[in-house]
């Protein structure tokens, strides 16, 4: 509980530090200081890996300001406690049990005995992936668009880190719209987004299995590889299902809509990119204000579900929704136990999934109502889209973020913060202690349905 509270507090402190740095004159291109709300909103969006903006990242902020945003994204993605544990490990060659529990509270589960290896693997995976994607993007900027080498390297690095951490910040005023027909720009971004959204534990398990298979092949070992964990199976299968479903919906609905003037290849690329980024990344290669209500509704569903646990994705997570679906199927079929991949799921996990989903839905609904009251001049569908995007830490927008009232932007900041640290972490952070009742009340079954 203390670990969860410290995690929530540390992210809040990082937001404050980021807002202070962004308020410095060196951070902006114009004269005068940055309005406090703009600095707080941008810092919150960066730390929470969202990507919603009230000012143009490319033109409003100086290279220093952009570097501050990038630093907030990287620290927010890796996790403050993960970085603190890494620093302590490098200095004193060990990780305390307290530090391990703090890092664990940031949704990076690991065994107590393998803390060092897990932390190092997390950082190594992040750095290598971001470096490779940065070089690919920089090469494309230089060879195809004839941009200066220094700017291309900076832009490639910025977009790579933003993509892997599912942040959605871009150094282009139109985000990725200028590259909506460029497979060599959008593909690396999609790959980085998916890898970051799967989660560190899932990627680590895939790497371990691949290494084990390689060793078996070369050493002729007969040791079995073993099955994927339930979490990894749910995440991988759920990700594939969501990507296929989203791609089909975008392509079918917008073929003669927002994609009407695109060629077949361009339609396929943008439908795929929209599906990938809608699940927590926030990059946009199309104008979402031009999408149909059906596409906006489908996008809201993808944003609310989000990506895998223990990664940089937002939303209520794939595992949460899949566990709930299995629980529903169990009730429909009359079974007594929830079975996923031949594994029994404890009732406590079912209750956690129900709590996360219900709390998320309630927070989103209340926020929509309040924002509709505060912004009666704005379209209801666009307000709903904005709220879900903030809570899912996605960053997609129909273009109304800057037009919202000040109190509305504060509400979005709270939503981004809640979406980043997670409902369960937030509940644990606010709870002073957990009491145990030593008696039971009489049982009575209320009518359901």
Coordinates of C-alpha atoms in Angstrom, one line a residue:
X1 CA 0.0 0.0 0.0
X2 CA 2.8 2.4 0.9
X3 CA 4.5 1.5 -2.4
X4 CA 1.3 2.4 -4.4
X5 CA 0.9 5.7 -2.5
X6 CA 4.6 6.6 -3.1
X7 CA 4.2 5.7 -6.8
X8 CA 1.2 8.0 -7.2
X9 CA 2.9 10.8 -5.3
X10 CA 6.1 10.4 -7.3
X11 CA 4.3 10.8 -10.6
X12 CA 2.5 13.8 -9.3
X13 CA 5.8 15.3 -8.2
X14 CA 7.3 14.7 -11.7
X15 CA 4.3 16.5 -13.2
X16 CA 5.0 19.5 -11.0
X17 CA 8.7 19.5 -11.9
X18 CA 7.9 19.3 -15.6
X19 CA 5.4 22.1 -15.4
X20 CA 8.0 24.3 -13.7
X21 CA 10.6 23.5 -16.3
X22 CA 8.1 24.2 -19.1
X23 CA 7.3 27.6 -17.5
X24 CA 10.8 28.8 -17.9
X25 CA 11.4 31.4 -20.7
X26 CA 13.9 29.2 -22.4
X27 CA 11.2 26.6 -23.0
X28 CA 9.0 28.7 -25.3
X29 CA 9.6 30.5 -28.6
X30 CA 7.4 33.5 -27.8
X31 CA 7.9 36.3 -25.3
X32 CA 6.6 36.2 -21.8
X33 CA 5.9 33.3 -19.5
X34 CA 3.8 30.3 -20.2
X35 CA 0.3 30.3 -18.6
X36 CA 0.4 27.9 -15.7
X37 CA -2.4 25.7 -17.0
X38 CA -0.7 25.2 -20.3
X39 CA 2.5 24.1 -18.6
X40 CA 0.6 21.8 -16.2
X41 CA -1.5 20.3 -19.0
X42 CA 1.5 19.6 -21.2
X43 CA 3.5 18.1 -18.3
X44 CA 0.6 15.9 -17.3
X45 CA 0.1 14.7 -20.8
X46 CA 3.8 13.9 -21.2
X47 CA 4.3 12.1 -17.9
X48 CA 1.0 10.2 -18.3
X49 CA 2.0 9.2 -21.9
X50 CA -1.1 10.7 -23.4
X51 CA -0.3 13.2 -26.1
X52 CA -3.2 15.6 -25.8
X53 CA -2.0 19.2 -26.3
X54 CA -3.3 22.7 -25.9
X55 CA -0.4 24.2 -27.8
X56 CA 1.5 23.1 -30.9
X57 CA 4.5 21.1 -29.8
X58 CA 6.4 21.8 -33.0
X59 CA 6.1 25.6 -32.9
X60 CA 5.3 26.7 -29.3
X61 CA 8.1 24.9 -27.5
X62 CA 11.8 25.5 -28.1
X63 CA 14.2 22.6 -28.5
X64 CA 14.8 22.8 -24.7
X65 CA 11.1 22.7 -24.1
X66 CA 10.7 19.7 -26.5
X67 CA 13.6 18.0 -24.7
X68 CA 11.8 18.5 -21.4
X69 CA 8.7 16.9 -22.8
X70 CA 10.7 14.0 -24.2
X71 CA 12.4 13.5 -20.8
X72 CA 9.0 13.4 -19.1
X73 CA 7.8 10.9 -21.6
X74 CA 10.8 8.6 -21.1
X75 CA 10.7 8.8 -17.3
X76 CA 7.0 8.3 -17.3
X77 CA 7.3 5.3 -19.6
X78 CA 10.1 3.6 -17.7
X79 CA 8.7 4.5 -14.3
X80 CA 10.3 6.6 -11.6
X81 CA 10.8 3.7 -9.3
X82 CA 12.3 1.6 -12.0
X83 CA 14.9 4.3 -12.7
X84 CA 15.5 4.8 -9.0
X85 CA 16.1 1.1 -8.5
X86 CA 18.5 1.1 -11.5
X87 CA 20.4 4.0 -10.1
X88 CA 20.7 2.4 -6.7
X89 CA 21.8 -0.9 -8.3
X90 CA 24.5 0.8 -10.3
X91 CA 25.8 2.7 -7.2
X92 CA 25.6 0.1 -4.5
X93 CA 25.3 -3.1 -6.6
X94 CA 22.0 -4.1 -5.1
X95 CA 18.3 -3.4 -5.1
X96 CA 16.6 -3.2 -1.7
X97 CA 13.4 -5.1 -1.1
X98 CA 11.6 -1.8 -0.6
X99 CA 12.8 -0.6 -4.0
X100 CA 11.6 -3.8 -5.6
X101 CA 8.2 -3.4 -4.2
X102 CA 8.1 0.3 -5.3
X103 CA 9.0 -0.7 -8.9
X104 CA 6.5 -3.5 -8.7
X105 CA 3.8 -1.0 -7.9
X106 CA 4.4 0.7 -11.3
X107 CA 3.0 -2.3 -13.1
X108 CA 6.3 -4.0 -13.7
X109 CA 5.9 -7.4 -12.0
X110 CA 8.9 -9.5 -11.4
X111 CA 10.1 -12.1 -8.9
X112 CA 11.9 -10.8 -5.9
X113 CA 15.0 -12.9 -6.8
X114 CA 15.2 -11.6 -10.4
X115 CA 14.8 -7.9 -9.7
X116 CA 18.2 -6.8 -11.1
X117 CA 17.8 -8.8 -14.2
X118 CA 14.3 -7.5 -14.8
X119 CA 15.2 -3.9 -14.3
X120 CA 18.2 -4.1 -16.6
X121 CA 16.2 -6.0 -19.2
X122 CA 13.5 -3.4 -19.1
X123 CA 15.9 -0.5 -19.6
X124 CA 17.9 -2.4 -22.3
X125 CA 14.7 -3.3 -24.2
X126 CA 13.6 0.3 -24.1
X127 CA 16.9 1.8 -25.2
X128 CA 17.5 -0.7 -28.0
X129 CA 14.0 -0.5 -29.5
X130 CA 14.0 3.3 -29.3
X131 CA 17.5 3.5 -30.9
X132 CA 16.7 1.2 -33.8
X133 CA 13.4 2.9 -34.6
X134 CA 15.1 6.4 -34.3
X135 CA 17.7 5.4 -36.8
X136 CA 15.1 4.1 -39.3
X137 CA 13.1 7.2 -39.0
X138 CA 16.1 9.5 -39.3
X139 CA 17.3 7.7 -42.4
X140 CA 13.9 8.2 -44.0
X141 CA 13.8 11.9 -43.1
X142 CA 17.3 12.4 -44.6
X143 CA 16.9 10.3 -47.8
X144 CA 13.3 10.9 -48.7
X145 CA 12.6 14.4 -47.4
X146 CA 16.1 15.9 -47.6
X147 CA 15.9 17.2 -44.0
X148 CA 19.1 18.3 -42.2
X149 CA 21.0 15.4 -40.5
X150 CA 20.9 17.0 -37.1
X151 CA 17.2 17.7 -37.3
X152 CA 16.5 14.2 -38.7
X153 CA 18.3 12.5 -35.8
X154 CA 16.5 14.7 -33.3
X155 CA 13.1 14.1 -34.9
X156 CA 13.7 10.4 -35.3
X157 CA 14.7 10.1 -31.6
X158 CA 11.7 12.2 -30.5
X159 CA 9.1 10.2 -32.5
X160 CA 10.7 6.9 -31.6
X161 CA 10.6 7.5 -27.8
X162 CA 7.1 9.0 -28.1
X163 CA 6.0 5.9 -30.1
X164 CA 7.5 3.2 -27.9
X165 CA 6.1 4.9 -24.8
X166 CA 2.7 5.2 -26.4
X167 CA 2.8 9.0 -25.9
X168 CA 1.7 10.4 -29.2
X169 CA 3.6 13.6 -29.1
X170 CA 5.0 14.7 -32.5
X171 CA 7.2 17.5 -33.8
X172 CA 4.9 18.2 -36.7
X173 CA 2.0 20.6 -36.4
X174 CA -0.2 18.1 -38.3
X175 CA 1.2 15.2 -36.3
X176 CA 1.6 12.3 -38.8
X177 CA -0.8 13.6 -41.5
X178 CA 2.1 14.8 -43.7
X179 CA 3.3 11.1 -43.8
X180 CA -0.1 9.4 -44.3
X181 CA 1.1 7.7 -47.5
X182 CA 4.6 6.8 -46.3
X183 CA 4.9 3.2 -45.2
X184 CA 8.6 3.7 -44.1
X185 CA 7.6 6.4 -41.6
X186 CA 4.3 5.0 -40.2
X187 CA 5.4 1.3 -40.1
X188 CA 8.3 1.8 -37.6
X189 CA 6.0 3.9 -35.4
X190 CA 3.3 1.2 -35.5
X191 CA 5.9 -1.5 -34.5
X192 CA 7.2 0.6 -31.6
X193 CA 3.6 1.3 -30.4
X194 CA 2.7 -2.3 -30.5
X195 CA 5.9 -3.4 -28.7
X196 CA 5.4 -0.8 -26.0
X197 CA 1.7 -1.6 -25.7
X198 CA 2.3 -5.3 -25.2
X199 CA 4.1 -4.8 -21.9
X200 CA 7.5 -5.7 -20.6
X201 CA 6.5 -8.9 -19.0
X202 CA 5.0 -10.3 -22.2
X203 CA 8.0 -9.2 -24.3
X204 CA 10.4 -10.7 -21.8
X205 CA 8.5 -14.0 -21.9
X206 CA 8.6 -14.1 -25.7
X207 CA 12.3 -13.4 -25.7
X208 CA 13.0 -16.1 -23.1
X209 CA 11.0 -18.6 -25.1
X210 CA 12.8 -17.6 -28.3
X211 CA 16.2 -18.0 -26.6
X212 CA 15.2 -21.4 -25.2
X213 CA 14.1 -22.6 -28.6
X214 CA 17.4 -21.4 -30.2
X215 CA 19.4 -23.3 -27.5
X216 CA 17.3 -26.4 -28.1
X217 CA 17.9 -26.3 -31.8
X218 CA 21.7 -25.8 -31.5
X219 CA 22.3 -28.0 -28.4
X220 CA 19.8 -30.7 -29.3
X221 CA 18.2 -30.4 -25.9
X222 CA 14.9 -32.2 -25.3
X223 CA 13.8 -29.9 -22.5
X224 CA 10.3 -28.6 -23.1
X225 CA 9.8 -24.9 -23.7
X226 CA 6.6 -24.7 -21.7
X227 CA 3.4 -22.8 -22.3
X228 CA 3.0 -19.1 -22.3
X229 CA 1.5 -17.6 -19.2
X230 CA -2.2 -16.8 -19.1
X231 CA -1.3 -13.1 -19.1
X232 CA 0.8 -13.4 -22.2
X233 CA -1.8 -15.5 -24.0
X234 CA -4.6 -13.1 -23.2
X235 CA -2.5 -10.1 -24.2
X236 CA -1.2 -11.5 -27.5
X237 CA -4.6 -12.9 -28.6
X238 CA -6.5 -9.9 -27.4
X239 CA -4.2 -7.5 -29.2
X240 CA -4.5 -9.5 -32.4
X241 CA -8.3 -9.6 -32.2
X242 CA -8.6 -5.8 -31.4
X243 CA -6.2 -4.9 -34.3
X244 CA -8.1 -7.1 -36.8
X245 CA -11.5 -5.8 -35.6
X246 CA -10.4 -2.2 -35.6
X247 CA -8.8 -2.5 -39.0
X248 CA -11.9 -4.0 -40.5
X249 CA -14.2 -1.4 -39.1
X250 CA -12.1 1.6 -40.2
X251 CA -11.7 0.1 -43.7
X252 CA -15.4 -0.7 -44.1
X253 CA -16.8 2.4 -42.6
X254 CA -14.4 5.0 -44.0
X255 CA -13.8 3.4 -47.5
X256 CA -16.2 5.9 -49.0
X257 CA -15.9 8.3 -46.1
X258 CA -12.6 9.9 -44.8
X259 CA -10.6 7.5 -47.0
X260 CA -12.6 8.1 -50.2
X261 CA -9.9 10.0 -52.0
X262 CA -7.1 7.6 -51.0
X263 CA -5.8 4.8 -53.1
X264 CA -6.2 1.2 -52.0
X265 CA -2.7 1.0 -50.5
X266 CA -3.2 4.3 -48.7
X267 CA -6.6 3.2 -47.3
X268 CA -5.0 0.0 -45.9
X269 CA -2.1 1.9 -44.4
X270 CA -4.3 4.5 -42.7
X271 CA -6.8 2.0 -41.4
X272 CA -4.0 0.0 -39.9
X273 CA -2.3 3.0 -38.4
X274 CA -5.5 4.3 -37.0
X275 CA -6.2 0.9 -35.4
X276 CA -2.7 0.6 -33.8
X277 CA -2.6 4.2 -32.5
X278 CA -6.1 4.2 -31.1
X279 CA -5.2 1.6 -28.6
X280 CA -3.1 4.1 -26.6
X281 CA -0.5 5.8 -28.8
X282 CA -2.4 9.0 -30.0
X283 CA -0.5 9.6 -33.2
X284 CA -2.9 10.6 -36.0
X285 CA -2.4 10.4 -39.8
X286 CA -6.0 11.5 -40.5
X287 CA -8.2 14.2 -39.3
X288 CA -10.5 12.6 -36.6
X289 CA -13.0 15.4 -36.9
X290 CA -13.8 14.1 -40.3
X291 CA -14.5 10.5 -39.2
X292 CA -18.1 9.1 -39.0
X293 CA -19.8 8.6 -35.7
X294 CA -19.4 4.9 -36.1
X295 CA -15.6 5.2 -36.5
X296 CA -15.5 7.5 -33.5
X297 CA -17.5 5.0 -31.4
X298 CA -15.2 2.2 -32.5
X299 CA -12.1 4.3 -31.6
X300 CA -13.6 5.0 -28.1
X301 CA -13.9 1.3 -27.5
X302 CA -10.3 0.7 -28.5
X303 CA -9.1 3.6 -26.3
X304 CA -11.1 2.4 -23.3
X305 CA -9.7 -1.1 -23.5
X306 CA -6.2 0.0 -24.2
X307 CA -3.2 -2.4 -24.3
X308 CA -1.3 -4.9 -22.2
X309 CA -0.5 -4.7 -18.5
X310 CA 3.0 -3.9 -17.3
X311 CA 3.8 -1.7 -20.2
X312 CA 3.3 1.8 -21.5
X313 CA -0.3 1.3 -22.6
X314 CA -3.3 2.9 -21.0
X315 CA -7.0 2.0 -20.7
X316 CA -8.4 -0.7 -18.4
X317 CA -6.2 -3.2 -20.2
X318 CA -6.8 -6.2 -22.3
X319 CA -6.5 -8.7 -19.5
X320 CA -9.3 -6.9 -17.6
X321 CA -11.8 -7.1 -20.4
X322 CA -10.9 -10.7 -21.3
X323 CA -11.3 -11.9 -17.7
X324 CA -14.7 -10.2 -17.6
X325 CA -15.8 -11.9 -20.8
X326 CA -14.7 -15.3 -19.5
X327 CA -16.6 -14.6 -16.3
X328 CA -19.7 -13.8 -18.3
X329 CA -19.3 -16.9 -20.3
X330 CA -18.9 -18.9 -17.1
X331 CA -22.2 -17.6 -15.9
X332 CA -24.0 -18.3 -19.2
X333 CA -22.7 -21.8 -19.3
X334 CA -23.5 -22.6 -15.7
X335 CA -20.0 -23.4 -14.7
X336 CA -18.7 -22.7 -11.2
X337 CA -15.1 -21.7 -11.9
X338 CA -13.7 -19.3 -14.4
X339 CA -11.2 -21.1 -16.6
X340 CA -8.8 -19.3 -18.9
X341 CA -6.4 -21.4 -21.0
X342 CA -6.9 -24.4 -18.7
X343 CA -6.1 -22.3 -15.7
X344 CA -8.5 -21.4 -12.8
X345 CA -8.9 -17.7 -12.3
X346 CA -9.4 -16.8 -8.6
X347 CA -12.5 -14.9 -7.5
X348 CA -10.3 -12.1 -6.2
X349 CA -9.0 -11.5 -9.7
X350 CA -12.6 -11.4 -11.1
X351 CA -13.5 -8.8 -8.5
X352 CA -10.5 -6.7 -9.3
X353 CA -11.4 -6.8 -13.0
X354 CA -14.9 -5.8 -12.2
X355 CA -13.7 -3.0 -10.0
X356 CA -11.3 -1.6 -12.6
X357 CA -13.9 -1.7 -15.4
X358 CA -16.7 -0.3 -13.3
X359 CA -14.5 2.5 -11.8
X360 CA -13.2 3.4 -15.2
X361 CA -16.7 3.5 -16.8
X362 CA -18.0 5.6 -13.8
X363 CA -15.2 8.1 -14.0
X364 CA -15.6 8.5 -17.8
X365 CA -19.3 8.9 -17.5
X366 CA -19.1 11.6 -14.8
X367 CA -16.4 13.4 -16.7
X368 CA -18.5 13.5 -19.9
X369 CA -21.5 14.9 -18.0
X370 CA -19.4 17.6 -16.3
X371 CA -17.6 18.6 -19.6
X372 CA -20.9 18.8 -21.4
X373 CA -22.2 21.2 -18.8
X374 CA -19.0 23.3 -19.0
X375 CA -18.9 23.2 -22.8
X376 CA -22.4 23.3 -24.1
X377 CA -21.3 24.8 -27.4
X378 CA -19.2 21.7 -28.3
X379 CA -20.5 18.6 -30.0
X380 CA -21.4 15.8 -27.6
X381 CA -19.7 13.1 -29.6
X382 CA -16.4 15.1 -29.7
X383 CA -16.6 15.8 -25.9
X384 CA -17.1 12.1 -25.3
X385 CA -14.2 11.2 -27.6
X386 CA -11.9 13.7 -25.7
X387 CA -12.8 12.3 -22.3
X388 CA -12.2 8.6 -23.3
X389 CA -8.9 9.6 -25.0
X390 CA -7.7 11.3 -21.8
X391 CA -8.7 8.5 -19.5
X392 CA -7.2 5.9 -21.8
X393 CA -4.0 8.0 -22.0
X394 CA -4.3 7.9 -25.8
X395 CA -4.1 11.5 -27.0
X396 CA -6.3 11.4 -30.0
X397 CA -8.6 14.4 -30.5
X398 CA -11.1 15.8 -32.8
X399 CA -9.4 19.2 -32.3
X400 CA -11.3 20.6 -29.4
X401 CA -8.7 20.3 -26.6
X402 CA -7.5 23.9 -26.8
X403 CA -11.2 25.2 -27.1
X404 CA -12.2 23.6 -23.8
X405 CA -12.7 25.8 -20.8
X406 CA -10.0 26.0 -18.1
X407 CA -11.8 23.8 -15.6
X408 CA -12.5 21.3 -18.4
X409 CA -8.7 21.1 -19.1
X410 CA -8.1 20.5 -15.4
X411 CA -10.5 17.6 -15.5
X412 CA -8.7 16.2 -18.4
X413 CA -5.4 16.4 -16.4
X414 CA -7.0 14.4 -13.6
X415 CA -8.3 11.9 -16.1
X416 CA -4.8 11.4 -17.6
X417 CA -3.3 11.0 -14.2
X418 CA -5.9 8.4 -13.1
X419 CA -5.5 6.6 -16.4
X420 CA -1.7 6.5 -16.0
X421 CA -1.3 5.2 -12.5
X422 CA -4.3 2.9 -12.8
X423 CA -7.5 2.6 -10.8
X424 CA -6.2 -0.1 -8.5
X425 CA -3.0 1.8 -7.7
X426 CA -5.1 4.9 -7.1
X427 CA -7.4 3.1 -4.7
X428 CA -4.4 1.6 -2.8
X429 CA -2.8 5.1 -2.7
X430 CA -5.8 6.7 -1.1
X431 CA -6.6 3.9 1.3
X432 CA -5.1 4.4 4.7
X433 CA -5.3 0.8 5.7
X434 CA -7.2 -2.4 5.1
X435 CA -9.5 -3.6 7.9
X436 CA -10.5 -7.2 8.5
X437 CA -14.0 -7.9 9.8
X438 CA -14.1 -10.8 12.3
X439 CA -17.7 -11.6 11.8
X440 CA -20.2 -12.3 8.9
X441 CA -23.6 -10.8 8.3
X442 CA -26.5 -13.0 7.4
X443 CA -26.7 -13.9 3.7
X444 CA -29.4 -12.5 1.4
X445 CA -29.5 -12.6 -2.4
X446 CA -30.8 -9.3 -4.0
X447 CA -32.6 -9.7 -7.3
X448 CA -30.4 -9.2 -10.3
X449 CA -31.7 -8.2 -13.7

